[in-house]
Coordinates of C-alpha atoms and ligand atoms in Angstrom, one line a residue:
M1 CA 36.5 -36.8 21.8
S2 CA 33.3 -34.6 23.4
Q3 CA 34.3 -32.9 26.2
T4 CA 32.2 -30.9 27.8
L5 CA 33.1 -27.9 27.1
Q6 CA 33.7 -25.3 30.4
A7 CA 34.2 -22.5 32.1
I8 CA 37.8 -21.1 33.6
R9 CA 37.7 -22.2 36.9
G10 CA 36.4 -19.4 39.4
M11 CA 35.0 -17.6 36.4
N12 CA 31.1 -17.3 36.8
D13 CA 28.3 -17.9 34.5
I14 CA 25.6 -15.5 36.3
L15 CA 22.3 -16.7 34.7
P16 CA 19.8 -14.5 34.8
D17 CA 17.4 -15.6 38.1
E18 CA 20.7 -14.2 39.4
A19 CA 21.4 -11.7 36.5
E20 CA 18.2 -9.8 37.1
R21 CA 18.9 -9.3 41.6
W22 CA 21.9 -8.1 39.6
E23 CA 19.5 -5.5 37.3
G24 CA 17.8 -4.7 39.7
F25 CA 20.4 -4.0 42.4
E26 CA 21.7 -1.3 39.3
E27 CA 19.1 0.0 39.1
L28 CA 19.6 0.7 43.3
V29 CA 23.0 1.7 42.7
R30 CA 22.6 4.1 40.2
D31 CA 20.5 6.6 42.1
W32 CA 22.0 5.7 45.2
L33 CA 25.8 7.7 43.1
A34 CA 23.7 9.7 42.1
A35 CA 22.4 11.5 44.9
Y36 CA 26.2 12.1 46.2
G37 CA 27.1 13.9 43.0
Y38 CA 28.8 10.4 41.6
R39 CA 29.3 10.5 37.5
P40 CA 30.5 7.4 35.5
I41 CA 33.8 6.1 34.0
R42 CA 34.4 2.5 31.6
M43 CA 38.0 2.3 31.4
P44 CA 38.8 -1.2 29.4
L45 CA 39.5 -4.5 31.1
V46 CA 43.2 -4.6 29.9
E47 CA 45.8 -2.3 30.6
P48 CA 49.8 -2.1 30.1
T49 CA 51.3 -4.5 32.8
P50 CA 52.9 -1.8 34.3
L51 CA 50.5 0.2 35.5
F52 CA 49.6 -2.9 38.2
A53 CA 53.2 -3.1 39.7
R54 CA 53.4 0.8 40.0
A55 CA 50.1 1.9 41.5
I56 CA 49.8 -1.8 43.7
G57 CA 53.0 -1.9 44.3
A58 CA 55.4 -4.6 43.0
V59 CA 55.3 -6.7 46.4
T60 CA 51.7 -7.1 47.0
D61 CA 49.1 -10.2 46.6
I62 CA 47.9 -8.7 43.4
V63 CA 51.0 -7.5 41.7
E64 CA 52.9 -11.1 43.1
K65 CA 51.0 -13.8 42.9
E66 CA 47.1 -13.0 41.7
M67 CA 47.8 -11.1 38.0
Y68 CA 46.5 -12.5 34.4
S69 CA 49.6 -10.9 32.8
F70 CA 50.6 -11.5 29.1
T71 CA 52.3 -11.4 26.3
D72 CA 50.3 -9.8 23.5
T73 CA 51.9 -12.2 21.0
L74 CA 50.6 -9.5 17.3
N75 CA 52.8 -6.9 19.0
G76 CA 55.3 -7.9 21.9
E77 CA 53.2 -5.6 24.6
Q78 CA 53.0 -6.5 27.8
L79 CA 49.8 -6.4 28.9
T80 CA 47.0 -7.2 32.4
L81 CA 43.6 -8.1 33.1
R82 CA 42.7 -5.2 35.6
P83 CA 42.9 -6.9 39.4
E84 CA 41.2 -3.7 40.6
G85 CA 40.1 -0.5 39.5
T86 CA 41.3 2.4 41.0
A87 CA 44.9 2.4 38.9
S88 CA 42.9 2.3 35.4
C89 CA 40.8 5.0 37.2
V90 CA 43.1 7.0 37.9
R91 CA 44.8 7.1 34.6
A92 CA 42.5 7.7 32.8
V93 CA 41.7 11.1 34.7
L94 CA 45.8 12.2 34.7
Q95 CA 45.4 10.7 30.1
H96 CA 42.7 12.9 29.4
N97 CA 43.7 15.8 31.4
M98 CA 40.9 15.7 34.2
L99 CA 41.3 17.5 37.7
Y100 CA 42.4 20.5 35.3
D101 CA 39.2 22.4 36.3
G102 CA 38.4 20.8 39.8
P103 CA 37.8 17.6 42.0
K104 CA 35.8 15.3 40.2
R105 CA 33.8 12.5 41.5
L106 CA 34.2 9.5 39.3
W107 CA 32.0 5.6 40.3
Y108 CA 32.7 2.7 37.9
A109 CA 31.4 -1.4 38.1
G110 CA 32.7 -4.4 35.7
P111 CA 34.9 -7.3 36.2
M112 CA 38.0 -7.3 37.8
F113 CA 40.8 -10.3 37.1
R114 CA 42.8 -12.5 40.3
H115 CA 44.6 -15.6 40.2
E116 CA 43.2 -16.7 42.9
R117 CA 42.8 -19.5 44.5
P118 CA 38.4 -20.2 43.7
Q119 CA 36.4 -20.3 47.6
K120 CA 32.4 -19.1 48.5
G121 CA 33.2 -15.4 48.1
R122 CA 37.2 -14.9 46.1
Y123 CA 36.8 -15.9 42.5
R124 CA 38.4 -15.4 39.6
Q125 CA 36.4 -13.1 37.8
F126 CA 35.0 -11.0 39.5
H127 CA 32.5 -8.0 40.2
Q128 CA 32.9 -4.9 41.7
F129 CA 31.6 -1.5 41.3
G130 CA 33.6 1.2 42.4
I131 CA 34.1 5.4 43.5
E132 CA 36.7 7.7 43.7
A133 CA 37.0 10.8 44.2
L134 CA 40.0 13.2 43.0
G135 CA 41.1 16.6 44.1
L136 CA 39.2 16.7 47.3
P137 CA 41.8 16.7 50.7
G138 CA 40.2 17.2 53.0
P139 CA 38.4 13.9 56.0
D140 CA 34.8 15.2 55.0
I141 CA 35.2 13.3 51.8
D142 CA 36.3 9.8 53.8
A143 CA 33.4 10.6 55.8
E144 CA 31.1 11.5 53.2
Q145 CA 31.8 8.2 51.5
I146 CA 31.5 6.3 54.4
I147 CA 28.0 7.4 55.1
M148 CA 27.7 6.3 51.4
C149 CA 27.8 3.2 52.3
A150 CA 25.1 3.2 55.2
R151 CA 23.0 4.9 53.7
L152 CA 23.4 1.7 50.5
W153 CA 23.0 -0.7 53.5
D154 CA 19.3 1.0 54.2
D155 CA 18.5 1.0 50.8
L156 CA 19.3 -2.9 50.8
G157 CA 17.4 -3.1 54.0
L158 CA 20.7 -4.6 55.1
N159 CA 21.2 -1.8 58.8
D160 CA 18.5 -2.9 61.2
K161 CA 20.2 -6.4 61.0
G162 CA 23.1 -4.9 62.1
D163 CA 25.7 -7.5 60.2
I164 CA 27.3 -5.8 58.4
K165 CA 30.0 -3.8 60.4
L166 CA 32.0 -0.8 59.8
E167 CA 36.2 -0.7 60.5
I168 CA 38.5 2.0 60.5
N169 CA 41.9 2.9 60.9
S170 CA 44.8 5.4 59.8
L171 CA 48.0 5.0 57.6
G172 CA 48.7 8.1 58.7
E173 CA 51.5 9.3 56.2
A174 CA 55.0 7.4 54.0
D175 CA 56.9 8.9 57.0
E176 CA 55.3 7.9 60.1
R177 CA 54.4 4.8 57.8
L178 CA 58.4 3.9 58.3
R179 CA 59.1 4.5 61.9
H180 CA 56.2 2.2 63.3
R181 CA 58.1 -0.4 59.9
T182 CA 61.3 -0.6 62.4
D183 CA 59.6 -0.5 65.2
L184 CA 57.1 -3.4 63.6
I185 CA 60.3 -5.4 62.0
A186 CA 62.2 -6.2 65.4
Y187 CA 59.4 -7.0 67.3
L188 CA 58.4 -9.5 64.5
E189 CA 62.5 -10.8 64.2
K190 CA 62.5 -11.3 67.8
Q191 CA 59.8 -13.2 68.2
A192 CA 60.9 -15.2 64.4
G193 CA 60.1 -18.6 65.5
Q194 CA 56.4 -17.8 65.4
L195 CA 55.6 -16.3 62.3
D196 CA 54.3 -18.3 59.4
A197 CA 55.5 -18.7 55.9
E198 CA 53.5 -15.6 53.9
A199 CA 55.4 -14.0 57.3
Q200 CA 58.6 -14.5 57.4
R201 CA 58.4 -13.8 53.6
R202 CA 56.7 -10.4 54.4
L203 CA 59.0 -9.7 57.0
H204 CA 61.7 -7.3 55.4
T205 CA 58.9 -6.7 52.2
N206 CA 55.9 -5.9 53.3
P207 CA 55.8 -6.4 57.4
L208 CA 52.7 -4.3 57.2
R209 CA 50.8 -6.8 55.6
I210 CA 51.5 -9.5 58.5
L211 CA 49.1 -7.3 60.9
D212 CA 46.2 -8.4 58.4
T213 CA 47.0 -12.0 58.2
K214 CA 44.1 -14.7 58.7
N215 CA 46.3 -17.3 60.4
P216 CA 44.2 -17.2 63.8
A217 CA 47.5 -19.2 64.8
M218 CA 48.9 -15.7 64.7
Q219 CA 46.8 -12.9 66.3
A220 CA 48.0 -13.1 69.4
L221 CA 51.3 -11.3 68.0
V222 CA 49.4 -9.7 65.4
E223 CA 47.7 -8.1 68.6
G224 CA 50.8 -7.5 70.8
A225 CA 52.7 -5.9 67.5
P226 CA 53.6 -1.9 67.7
K227 CA 50.3 -0.3 66.4
L228 CA 50.4 2.6 64.1
I229 CA 47.8 4.6 65.5
D230 CA 51.0 5.2 67.7
Y231 CA 53.0 7.3 65.3
L232 CA 50.8 9.2 63.5
G233 CA 51.7 12.6 63.9
E234 CA 49.3 16.2 64.5
H235 CA 48.4 16.6 61.3
S236 CA 47.7 12.7 61.2
L237 CA 45.2 12.2 63.7
K238 CA 43.5 15.4 63.4
H239 CA 43.2 14.1 59.9
F240 CA 41.3 11.3 61.6
E241 CA 39.5 13.2 64.3
G242 CA 37.5 14.5 61.6
V243 CA 36.2 11.9 60.0
Q244 CA 35.2 10.2 63.2
Q245 CA 33.8 13.6 64.3
L246 CA 31.1 13.4 61.2
L247 CA 30.4 9.4 61.2
K248 CA 29.5 10.1 64.5
D249 CA 27.8 13.1 64.0
A250 CA 25.5 11.1 61.7
A251 CA 25.1 8.2 63.8
I252 CA 27.1 5.6 62.1
P253 CA 29.1 2.6 64.6
Y254 CA 31.8 1.8 63.8
R255 CA 35.4 0.6 65.3
V256 CA 39.1 1.5 65.4
N257 CA 40.6 -1.8 64.0
P258 CA 44.0 -1.0 64.6
Q259 CA 45.5 -4.0 62.4
L260 CA 43.3 -2.9 59.9
V261 CA 46.0 -2.1 56.2
R262 CA 44.9 -2.3 53.1
G263 CA 46.3 -5.3 50.4
L264 CA 47.3 -2.3 48.4
D265 CA 50.6 0.4 48.5
Y266 CA 48.3 3.4 47.7
Y267 CA 46.8 3.7 50.6
N268 CA 47.0 6.6 53.4
L269 CA 45.2 8.4 56.5
T270 CA 41.9 7.0 56.7
V271 CA 41.8 3.2 55.5
F272 CA 38.2 1.3 56.3
E273 CA 36.1 -1.7 55.8
W274 CA 32.5 -2.8 56.1
V275 CA 32.5 -7.2 57.0
T276 CA 29.7 -9.1 58.1
E277 CA 30.2 -12.1 59.8
Q278 CA 27.7 -13.5 57.2
L279 CA 29.7 -15.3 54.4
G280 CA 32.2 -17.2 56.3
A281 CA 36.0 -16.2 55.8
Q282 CA 35.4 -13.3 52.9
G283 CA 33.4 -11.2 54.5
T284 CA 35.7 -8.0 53.7
V285 CA 32.6 -7.0 51.6
C286 CA 33.7 -3.2 50.7
A287 CA 37.1 -1.4 51.4
G288 CA 38.9 1.6 51.0
G289 CA 40.0 5.0 51.8
R290 CA 43.0 7.6 50.6
Y291 CA 45.8 7.0 48.3
D292 CA 46.8 10.4 48.7
G293 CA 50.1 9.8 46.6
L294 CA 49.1 8.0 43.8
V295 CA 47.8 10.7 41.2
E296 CA 51.6 11.3 41.4
Q297 CA 52.8 8.6 41.4
L298 CA 51.7 7.6 38.4
G299 CA 53.4 10.6 36.9
G300 CA 50.4 13.4 37.0
K301 CA 50.4 16.5 39.2
P302 CA 49.8 15.4 42.9
A303 CA 46.2 15.5 43.2
P304 CA 45.2 14.0 47.1
A305 CA 42.3 11.0 47.1
C306 CA 39.9 8.8 48.3
G307 CA 37.4 5.9 47.3
F308 CA 36.1 2.8 47.7
A309 CA 35.7 -0.9 46.2
M310 CA 32.7 -3.2 46.7
G311 CA 32.2 -6.6 45.8
I312 CA 28.8 -7.7 44.2
E313 CA 29.3 -11.4 44.0
R314 CA 30.0 -10.7 48.2
L315 CA 27.2 -8.5 48.0
M316 CA 24.5 -10.1 46.1
A317 CA 25.2 -13.2 48.6
L318 CA 25.2 -11.6 51.8
L319 CA 21.6 -10.1 50.4
E320 CA 20.4 -14.3 50.0
A321 CA 21.7 -14.6 53.2
Q322 CA 19.3 -12.2 54.6
S323 CA 16.2 -12.6 52.4
A324 CA 16.4 -8.7 51.3
V325 CA 14.1 -9.4 48.2
I326 CA 15.3 -7.1 45.0
E327 CA 12.1 -6.9 43.1
V328 CA 12.6 -9.1 39.6
A329 CA 10.9 -7.8 37.0
A330 CA 7.5 -10.3 35.6
P331 CA 5.9 -9.4 32.8
D332 CA 2.9 -7.6 32.2
V333 CA 1.2 -9.5 30.1
Y334 CA 1.2 -13.1 28.7
V335 CA -0.1 -14.0 25.1
V336 CA -1.3 -17.5 24.4
H337 CA -2.5 -18.1 20.9
Q338 CA -3.2 -21.2 18.8
G339 CA -3.4 -21.8 14.8
E340 CA -2.0 -19.9 12.1
A341 CA -4.2 -17.0 11.8
A342 CA -4.1 -16.5 15.7
Q343 CA -0.1 -15.9 15.6
R344 CA -0.3 -13.1 13.4
L345 CA -3.0 -11.8 15.8
A346 CA -1.0 -12.6 18.7
F347 CA 1.6 -10.7 17.1
R348 CA -0.3 -7.4 16.6
A349 CA -1.9 -7.6 19.3
A350 CA 1.7 -8.2 21.6
E351 CA 3.3 -5.1 19.0
M352 CA 0.4 -3.0 19.8
L353 CA 0.8 -3.2 23.1
R354 CA 4.8 -2.2 23.6
D355 CA 3.7 0.2 21.7
T356 CA 2.6 1.8 25.0
G357 CA 5.1 0.6 27.2
C358 CA 3.9 -3.0 28.0
A359 CA 6.6 -5.9 28.8
V360 CA 4.7 -8.4 26.9
F361 CA 5.9 -11.8 26.2
T362 CA 4.5 -13.8 23.7
H363 CA 4.3 -17.5 24.2
M364 CA 6.3 -20.1 20.9
G365 CA 6.6 -23.2 20.7
G366 CA 3.3 -24.1 20.2
G367 CA 1.1 -26.5 22.8
S368 CA -2.3 -26.5 24.0
F369 CA -3.5 -23.7 25.8
K370 CA -3.3 -25.4 29.4
S371 CA -0.1 -26.2 29.0
Q372 CA 0.5 -21.7 27.8
F373 CA -1.8 -20.9 30.5
K374 CA 1.0 -23.7 32.7
R375 CA 3.5 -20.8 31.4
A376 CA 1.6 -17.7 31.4
D377 CA 1.2 -18.4 35.4
A378 CA 4.8 -19.6 36.0
S379 CA 5.4 -15.8 33.7
G380 CA 4.4 -13.9 36.4
A381 CA 2.6 -11.7 34.3
Q382 CA -0.6 -9.7 35.4
L383 CA -2.9 -10.4 32.2
A384 CA -2.7 -13.0 29.8
V385 CA -4.1 -12.2 26.4
I386 CA -5.6 -14.7 24.5
V387 CA -6.0 -15.8 20.8
G388 CA -8.1 -18.3 19.1
D389 CA -10.3 -18.8 15.8
D390 CA -13.6 -17.0 17.9
E391 CA -11.0 -13.8 17.8
V392 CA -9.9 -14.1 15.1
A393 CA -12.9 -14.2 13.1
A394 CA -14.3 -11.7 15.6
N395 CA -11.3 -9.1 15.3
E396 CA -10.8 -9.2 19.2
V397 CA -8.6 -10.8 21.8
T398 CA -9.7 -12.2 24.8
L399 CA -8.4 -10.6 28.3
K400 CA -7.5 -12.8 31.7
P401 CA -6.5 -11.3 34.7
L402 CA -4.3 -14.5 36.3
R403 CA -3.8 -12.9 39.2
V404 CA -6.7 -11.8 41.1
A405 CA -10.6 -13.8 40.3
A406 CA -11.9 -11.9 37.7
E407 CA -14.0 -12.7 34.6
Q408 CA -12.2 -12.8 31.4
Q409 CA -13.5 -10.1 28.5
H410 CA -14.0 -10.2 25.4
I411 CA -11.8 -6.7 23.1
P412 CA -11.6 -5.1 20.2
L413 CA -8.1 -4.8 19.3
D414 CA -8.2 -1.1 19.1
A415 CA -9.5 -1.0 22.5
L416 CA -6.7 -3.2 23.9
A417 CA -3.8 -1.6 24.5
D418 CA -6.3 1.2 26.6
R419 CA -8.1 -1.8 28.4
V420 CA -4.3 -3.6 29.8
G421 CA -3.7 0.4 30.5
D422 CA -6.3 0.6 33.0
W423 CA -5.7 -3.1 34.1
L424 CA -1.6 -2.3 34.7
Y425 CA -1.7 1.7 36.3
G426 CA -5.5 2.2 37.0
I427 CA -6.8 -0.8 38.9
D428 CA -6.1 0.4 42.0
E429 CA -9.1 3.4 41.3
E430 CA -11.1 0.4 41.1
I431 CA -11.2 -0.9 44.8
P432 CA -13.4 1.1 46.6
E433 CA -12.1 3.0 49.8
E434 CA -12.5 2.0 52.9
Ligands
LIG501 P1 40.5 -10.2 50.7 O1 41.1 -9.2 51.8 O2 39.6 -10.5 50.8 O3 41.1 -10.8 49.7 P2 41.5 -7.5 48.9 O4 42.0 -6.4 50.6 O5 42.2 -8.0 48.3 O6 40.1 -8.8 49.9 P3 40.3 -5.6 47.8 O7 41.5 -5.3 46.7 O8 39.9 -3.8 48.4 O9 40.0 -7.0 48.3 O10 38.9 -5.4 47.0 C1 37.7 -4.6 47.4 C2 36.4 -6.1 47.6 O11 36.2 -6.8 46.1 C3 36.8 -7.0 48.3 O12 36.1 -6.3 49.5 C4 35.9 -7.8 47.9 O13 34.4 -7.4 48.6 C5 35.9 -8.1 46.7 N1 37.1 -8.9 46.4 C6 38.1 -8.7 46.6 N2 38.7 -9.9 45.6 C7 37.9 -10.9 45.5 C8 37.6 -12.2 44.8 N3 39.0 -12.7 44.0 N4 36.4 -12.6 44.4 C9 35.1 -11.6 45.0 N5 35.0 -10.7 45.6 C10 36.6 -10.0 46.2
LIG502 MG1 43.0 -10.4 48.2

């Protein structure tokens, strides 16, 4: 009977070591988003199912086979755990009439849900952060979003190693895709024998998606297929050139990949992916592009839009592979104590320190001073505050530096906060200049 309870397959616990690295990353991301004028928005995790079918497209992988959809038995509503953020974000923008006073730059972050086969870099609950710029038609915003990514890689210490690469393409406009589609289907039909099962299934529903196949046996076929880029009209080409000019000005290397399509139907014109070779098959860390039709498709007044989403698990795995270090916060002070009166003094000392902004870890669970010092050491704290019977009798504490060789000092309780402050923030001044 005593079966161990487990999390759902493909849905991970993020344990403290990793969660702290995520927090460090999120802090950096927040500053970076603010630097480009993006403001936060938080959408529900659950939406009406028809939102995703309408936004992402009925014959996409996501809608056909990856959505966690269910009937709310309490009222019969058809609901879905969000598989991505763009549809919800646009829904929220329309619901709250947010475009009435001009363009908006928005960002969101959080869990997304897709019923995929779990493997490294592919989970059933995963996390994205994404940005959406709504109301801006020009190639300038497409380029700025890509440049923005490059800055983030730089901030994360990824760029100089050159292993996160940019691929771009243009999907043109609907009429251009339609002409290409006719020729693409004709081409693929002629080689029907070489199509794998998925491609055969896609042939008359979403043939463009076949170009995105990960099956090595189909690569030659795909490379010989009619290229969408050859079907682009003047306006689409000009837009694409505009993006590329700004990328060149910013000295961002890229490759035009004519096979690059996206798994969601709402994209047009610019699409892009940031890809790494360090994560095996799941190498796309960030993906996005323009989706000018979506706002109208979801019932709004037509408005151009452009955005991207990053997979946080993949990005964190890449940082780990690169051993790029995100600093993890250690406490400033670890308080060790022994005896009942000492514990009460330790509590007071800790609260006094926290009043001045220190991060303090008070030892709990008893044990010898020796074993408590082991914990203090492992915590990464700079200082230990020691409270024993002698300290209680004198209403003082002992302050012991943990990271440098220095004498421990007896300090009256009311002077403690100042002395700790000197240690933590004024320590550089004590080192004589050379
Ligand atoms: P893929 O081709 O890898 O399936 P996708 O085209 O389905 O990706 P998007 O919907 O564009 O991906 O999502 C943007 C990003 O979110 C991806 O580039 C990836 O980093 C991340 N991502 C997507 N699905 C998953 C997943 N199941 N697990 C972890 N990360 C994911
Ligand atoms: Mg996918």
